[in-house]
Coordinates of C-alpha atoms and ligand atoms in Angstrom, one line a residue:
X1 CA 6.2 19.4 11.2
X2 CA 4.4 19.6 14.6
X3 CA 1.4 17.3 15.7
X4 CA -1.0 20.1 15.9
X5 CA 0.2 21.2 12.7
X6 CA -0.2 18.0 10.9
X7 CA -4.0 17.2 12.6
X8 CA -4.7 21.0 11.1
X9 CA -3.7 20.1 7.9
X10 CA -5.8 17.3 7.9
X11 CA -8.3 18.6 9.7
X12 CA -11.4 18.2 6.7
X13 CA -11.2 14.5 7.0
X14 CA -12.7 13.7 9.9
X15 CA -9.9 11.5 11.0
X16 CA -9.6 10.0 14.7
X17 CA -6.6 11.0 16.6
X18 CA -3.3 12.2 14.8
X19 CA 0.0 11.5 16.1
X20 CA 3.1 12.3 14.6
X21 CA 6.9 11.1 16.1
X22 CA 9.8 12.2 14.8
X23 CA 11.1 9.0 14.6
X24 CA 9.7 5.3 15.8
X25 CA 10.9 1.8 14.8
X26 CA 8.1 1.2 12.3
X27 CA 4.4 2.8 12.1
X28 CA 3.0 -0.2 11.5
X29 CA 4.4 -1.6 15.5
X30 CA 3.3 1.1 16.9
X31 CA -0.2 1.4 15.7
X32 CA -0.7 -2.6 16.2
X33 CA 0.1 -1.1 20.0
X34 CA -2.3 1.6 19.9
X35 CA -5.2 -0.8 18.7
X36 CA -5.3 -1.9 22.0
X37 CA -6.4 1.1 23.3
X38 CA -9.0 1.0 20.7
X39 CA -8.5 4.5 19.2
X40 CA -11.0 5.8 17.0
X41 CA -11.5 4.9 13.7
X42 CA -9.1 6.3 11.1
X43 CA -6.4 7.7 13.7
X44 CA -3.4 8.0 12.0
X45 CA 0.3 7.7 13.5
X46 CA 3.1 9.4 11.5
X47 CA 6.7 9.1 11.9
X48 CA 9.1 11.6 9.9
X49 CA 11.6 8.4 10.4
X50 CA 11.4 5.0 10.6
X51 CA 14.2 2.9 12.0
X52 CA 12.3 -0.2 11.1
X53 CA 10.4 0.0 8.8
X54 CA 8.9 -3.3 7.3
X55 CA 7.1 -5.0 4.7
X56 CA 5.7 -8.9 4.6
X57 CA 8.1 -11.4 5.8
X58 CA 9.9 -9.0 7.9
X59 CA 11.5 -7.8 4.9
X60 CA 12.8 -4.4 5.0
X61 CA 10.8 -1.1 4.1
X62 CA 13.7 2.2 3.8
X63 CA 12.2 5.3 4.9
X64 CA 14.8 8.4 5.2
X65 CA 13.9 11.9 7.2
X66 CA 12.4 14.6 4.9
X67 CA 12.6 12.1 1.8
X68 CA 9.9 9.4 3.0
X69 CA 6.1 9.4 4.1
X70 CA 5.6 6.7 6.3
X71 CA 2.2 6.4 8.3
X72 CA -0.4 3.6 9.7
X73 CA -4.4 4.3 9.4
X74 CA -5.9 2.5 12.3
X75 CA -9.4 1.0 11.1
X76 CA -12.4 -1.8 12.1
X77 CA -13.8 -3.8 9.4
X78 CA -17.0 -4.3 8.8
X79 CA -18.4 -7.7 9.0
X80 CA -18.8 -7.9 5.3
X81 CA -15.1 -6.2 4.6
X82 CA -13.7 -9.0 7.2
X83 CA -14.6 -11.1 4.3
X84 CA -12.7 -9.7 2.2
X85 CA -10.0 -8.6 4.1
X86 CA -6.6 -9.3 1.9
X87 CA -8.3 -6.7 -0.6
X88 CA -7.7 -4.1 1.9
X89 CA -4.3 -3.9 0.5
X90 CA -5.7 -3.5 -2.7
X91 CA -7.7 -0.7 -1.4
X92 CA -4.8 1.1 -0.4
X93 CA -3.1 0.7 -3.2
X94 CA -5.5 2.3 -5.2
X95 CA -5.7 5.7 -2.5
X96 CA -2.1 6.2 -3.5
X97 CA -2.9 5.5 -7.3
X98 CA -5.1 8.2 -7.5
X99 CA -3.3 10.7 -5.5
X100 CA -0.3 10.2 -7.4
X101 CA -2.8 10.9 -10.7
X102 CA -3.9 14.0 -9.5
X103 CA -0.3 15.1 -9.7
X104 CA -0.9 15.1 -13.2
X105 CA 2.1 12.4 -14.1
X106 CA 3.8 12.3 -17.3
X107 CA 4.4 8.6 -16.4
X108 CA 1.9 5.2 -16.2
X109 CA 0.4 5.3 -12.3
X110 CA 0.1 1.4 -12.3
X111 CA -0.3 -1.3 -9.4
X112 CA 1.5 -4.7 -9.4
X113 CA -0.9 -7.1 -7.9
X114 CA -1.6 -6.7 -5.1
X115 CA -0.5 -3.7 -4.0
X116 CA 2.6 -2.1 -5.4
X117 CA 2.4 1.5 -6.8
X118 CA 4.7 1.3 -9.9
X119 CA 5.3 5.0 -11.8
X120 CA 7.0 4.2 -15.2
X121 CA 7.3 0.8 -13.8
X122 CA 9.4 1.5 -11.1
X123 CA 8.0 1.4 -7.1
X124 CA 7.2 4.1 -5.5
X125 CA 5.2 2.8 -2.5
X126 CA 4.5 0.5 -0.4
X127 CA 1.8 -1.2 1.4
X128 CA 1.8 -3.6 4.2
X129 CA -2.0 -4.0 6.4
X130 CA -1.5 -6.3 9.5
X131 CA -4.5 -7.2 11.5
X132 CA -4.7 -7.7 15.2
X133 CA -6.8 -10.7 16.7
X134 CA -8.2 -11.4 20.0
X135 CA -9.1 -14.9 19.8
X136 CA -10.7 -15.0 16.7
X137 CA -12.2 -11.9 16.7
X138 CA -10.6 -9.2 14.3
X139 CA -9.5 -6.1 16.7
X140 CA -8.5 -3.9 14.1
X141 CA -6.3 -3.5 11.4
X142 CA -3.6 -1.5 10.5
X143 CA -3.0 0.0 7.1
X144 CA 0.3 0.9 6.5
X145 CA 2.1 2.9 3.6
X146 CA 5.1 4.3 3.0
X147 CA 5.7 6.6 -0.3
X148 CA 9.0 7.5 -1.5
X149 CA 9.3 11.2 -2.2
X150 CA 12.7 12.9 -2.6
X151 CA 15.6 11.2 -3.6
X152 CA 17.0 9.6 -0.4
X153 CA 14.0 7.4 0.4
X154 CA 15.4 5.2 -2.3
X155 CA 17.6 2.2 -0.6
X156 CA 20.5 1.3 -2.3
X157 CA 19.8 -0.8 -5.9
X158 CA 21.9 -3.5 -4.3
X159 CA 18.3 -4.0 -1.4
X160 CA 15.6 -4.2 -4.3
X161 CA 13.8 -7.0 -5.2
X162 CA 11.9 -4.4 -7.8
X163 CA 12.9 -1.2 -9.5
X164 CA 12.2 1.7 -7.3
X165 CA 11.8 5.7 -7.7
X166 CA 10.2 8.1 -5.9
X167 CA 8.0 11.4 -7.1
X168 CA 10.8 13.8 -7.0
X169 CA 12.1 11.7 -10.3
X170 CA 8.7 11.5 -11.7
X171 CA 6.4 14.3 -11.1
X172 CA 7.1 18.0 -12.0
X173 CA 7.1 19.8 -9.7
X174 CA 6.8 16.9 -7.3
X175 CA 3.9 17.2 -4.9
X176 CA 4.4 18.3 -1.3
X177 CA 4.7 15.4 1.5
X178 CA 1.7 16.3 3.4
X179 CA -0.1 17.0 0.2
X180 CA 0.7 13.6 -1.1
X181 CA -1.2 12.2 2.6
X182 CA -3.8 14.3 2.6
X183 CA -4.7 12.9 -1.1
X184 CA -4.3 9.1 0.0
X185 CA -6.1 9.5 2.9
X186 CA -9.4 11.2 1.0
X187 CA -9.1 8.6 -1.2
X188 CA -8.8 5.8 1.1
X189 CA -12.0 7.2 3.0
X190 CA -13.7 8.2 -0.6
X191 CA -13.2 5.0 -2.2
X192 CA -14.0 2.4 1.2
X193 CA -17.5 3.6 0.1
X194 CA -17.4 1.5 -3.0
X195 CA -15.1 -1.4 -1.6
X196 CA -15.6 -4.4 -2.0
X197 CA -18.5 -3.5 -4.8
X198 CA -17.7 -4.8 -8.2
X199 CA -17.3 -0.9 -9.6
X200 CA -14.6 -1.3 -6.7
X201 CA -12.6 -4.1 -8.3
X202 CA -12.8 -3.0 -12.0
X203 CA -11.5 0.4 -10.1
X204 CA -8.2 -1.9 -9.1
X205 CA -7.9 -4.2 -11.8
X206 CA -8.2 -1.5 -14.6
X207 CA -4.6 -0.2 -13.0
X208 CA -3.2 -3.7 -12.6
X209 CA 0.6 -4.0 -14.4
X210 CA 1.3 -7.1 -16.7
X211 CA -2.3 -8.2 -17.3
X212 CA -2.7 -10.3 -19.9
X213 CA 1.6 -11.0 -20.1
X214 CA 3.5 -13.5 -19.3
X215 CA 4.6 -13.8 -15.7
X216 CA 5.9 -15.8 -12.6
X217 CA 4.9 -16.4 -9.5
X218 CA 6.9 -16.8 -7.3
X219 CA 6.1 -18.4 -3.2
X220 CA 9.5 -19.2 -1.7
X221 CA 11.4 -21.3 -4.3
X222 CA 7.9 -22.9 -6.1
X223 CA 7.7 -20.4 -9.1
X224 CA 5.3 -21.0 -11.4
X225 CA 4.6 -19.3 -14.7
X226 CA 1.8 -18.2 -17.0
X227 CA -0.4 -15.5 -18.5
X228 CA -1.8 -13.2 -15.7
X229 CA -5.6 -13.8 -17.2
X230 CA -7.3 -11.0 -14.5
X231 CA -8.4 -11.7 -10.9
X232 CA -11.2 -13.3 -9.2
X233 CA -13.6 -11.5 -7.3
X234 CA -11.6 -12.1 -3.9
X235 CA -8.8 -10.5 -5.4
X236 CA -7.1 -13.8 -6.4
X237 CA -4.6 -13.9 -9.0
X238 CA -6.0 -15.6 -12.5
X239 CA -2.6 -17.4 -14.1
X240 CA -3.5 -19.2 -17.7
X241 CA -1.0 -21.7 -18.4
X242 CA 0.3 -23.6 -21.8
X243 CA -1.7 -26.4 -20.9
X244 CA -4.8 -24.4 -20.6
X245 CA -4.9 -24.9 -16.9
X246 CA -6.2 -21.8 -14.5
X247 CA -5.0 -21.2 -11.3
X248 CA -5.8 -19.0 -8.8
X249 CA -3.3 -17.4 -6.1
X250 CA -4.4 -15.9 -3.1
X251 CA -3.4 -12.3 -2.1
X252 CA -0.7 -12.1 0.3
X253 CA 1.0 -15.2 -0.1
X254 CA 3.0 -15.1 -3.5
X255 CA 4.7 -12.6 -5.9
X256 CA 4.6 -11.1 -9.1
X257 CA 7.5 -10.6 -11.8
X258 CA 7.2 -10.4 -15.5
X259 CA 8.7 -13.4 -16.8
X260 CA 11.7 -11.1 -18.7
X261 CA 12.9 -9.9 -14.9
X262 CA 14.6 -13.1 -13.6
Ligands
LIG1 P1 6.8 -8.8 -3.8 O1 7.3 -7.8 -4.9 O2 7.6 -10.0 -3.7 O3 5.3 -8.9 -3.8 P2 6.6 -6.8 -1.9 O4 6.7 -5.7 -2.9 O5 5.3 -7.1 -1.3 O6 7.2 -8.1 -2.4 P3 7.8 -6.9 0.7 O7 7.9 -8.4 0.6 O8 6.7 -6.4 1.5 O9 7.6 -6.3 -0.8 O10 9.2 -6.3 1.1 C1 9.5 -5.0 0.8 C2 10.6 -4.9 -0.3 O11 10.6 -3.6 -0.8 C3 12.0 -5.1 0.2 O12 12.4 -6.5 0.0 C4 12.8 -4.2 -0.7 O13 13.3 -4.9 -1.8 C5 11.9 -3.2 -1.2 N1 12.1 -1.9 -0.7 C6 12.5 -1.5 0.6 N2 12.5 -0.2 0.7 C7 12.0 0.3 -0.4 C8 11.7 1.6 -0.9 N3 11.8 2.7 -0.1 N4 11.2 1.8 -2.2 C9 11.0 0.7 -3.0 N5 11.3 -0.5 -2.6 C10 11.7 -0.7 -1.3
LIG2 C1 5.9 -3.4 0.7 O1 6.9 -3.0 0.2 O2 5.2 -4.2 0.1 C2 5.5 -3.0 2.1 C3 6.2 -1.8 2.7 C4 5.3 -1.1 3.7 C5 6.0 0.1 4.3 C6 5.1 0.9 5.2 S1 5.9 2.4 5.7 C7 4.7 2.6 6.9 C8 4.4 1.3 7.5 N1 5.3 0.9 8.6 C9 6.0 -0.2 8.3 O3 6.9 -0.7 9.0 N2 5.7 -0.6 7.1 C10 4.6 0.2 6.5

């Protein structure tokens, strides 16, 4: 793949500037660079490898050449989506929901709150949006997703905190890489139309995984458990518990397991 290749493929979008490395530490680094130079809205950086690839907490994201998509969308919240920003994730996550559905799976396309694509239960991709500040005023955000295609994008079981797969185990024939971008990016552009409306959210929490089952949460070493009753309209996690409590967890700061995992 060749830049001028890749910004032809994806030419119909509209996008800002394309750039495509052959390899680079992690997408996500560079394009919280790039925002600095204030490139248009929706540029996209691509890397065939990353070397570093991450997800929250530093934790580590594997990407392998010609088995991984890893890219960064570079974009400027409005004033009311800065409100709402966590759900951003969200909002990705669903763009690679419906691309993988448009594959036609034979499997579940579900999300594990927040963000986690799960096919058949298993992850598939990942999403990590990191925002850049100047004072505290938003510069931009980064929306970062990596989607594991062929068979060596999966790190070793030994590095998973979740089951993983990738589309060449679950899709037949499993979609093209570029195909699989072009779809998340439409969707991401098609569906920020509706985001954060209310149609928006019953979009996201209509794909949710484990609703209304028991589950824990974990943040750090606190884990707390319950029924995941639905989510607020910020996003926020519902948890029911035995004593008919509710509580509410915010996006970004805790995970999700079904209670049977640990
Ligand atoms: P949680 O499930 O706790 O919400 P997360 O899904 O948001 O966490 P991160 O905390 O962002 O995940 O960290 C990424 C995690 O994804 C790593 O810890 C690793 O277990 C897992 N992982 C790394 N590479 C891959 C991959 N290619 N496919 C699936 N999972 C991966
Ligand atoms: C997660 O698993 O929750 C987050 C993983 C995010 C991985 C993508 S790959 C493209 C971009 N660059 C990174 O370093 N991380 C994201």
């Amino acid at each position: 793949m060749q830049q001028e290749e890749l910004a032809h493929l994806l030419d119909d979008l509209l996008l800002g500037e394309v750039r495509f490395f052959c390899e680079l530490p992690s997408t996500n680094t560079s394009a919280l660079e790039w925002l600095s130079k204030k490139p248009m809205e929706y540029s996209l950086l691509v890397a065939e490898q990353q070397t570093a690839g991450h997800g929250r907490l530093q934790r580590s994201w594997h990407a392998a050449a010609g088995a991984s998509l890893s890219f960064s969308l570079i974009v400027y919240p409005t004033p009311i989506e800065q409100a709402v920003l966590p759900l951003f994730s969200a909002l990705a996550a669903l763009a690679v929901a419906q691309a993988l559905d448009s594959f036609q799976p034979t499997k579940a396309v579900q999300i594990k709150w927040p963000n986690d694509v799960l096919l058949d239960g298993r992850k598939c991709s990942g999403i990590l949006c990191e925002a850049a500040w100047q004072a505290d005023r938003l510069a931009g955000l980064v929306v970062g997703i990596g989607v594991n295609i062929g068979k060596h994008s999966l790190p070793p079981a030994s590095d998973l905190l979740f089951p993983a797969t990738c589309l060449q185990d679950m899709l037949d024939p499993p979609p093209e890489r570029w195909e699989v971008l072009h779809h998340i990016l439409r969707n991401f552009i098609g569906l920020r139309e509706i985001f954060p409306t209310p149609l928006f959210l019953s979009q996201w929490q209509a794909r949710l995984a484990f609703l209304h089952q028991a589950v824990t949460i974990s943040n750090g070493d606190q884990k707390t458990e319950g029924i995941f009753s639905g989510t607020a309209p910020n996003g926020d996690l519902l948890l029911q518990q035995k004593s008919g409590r509710q509580l509410a967890f915010p996006l970004g700061d805790v995970s999700l397991r079904p209670l049977d995992s640990d």
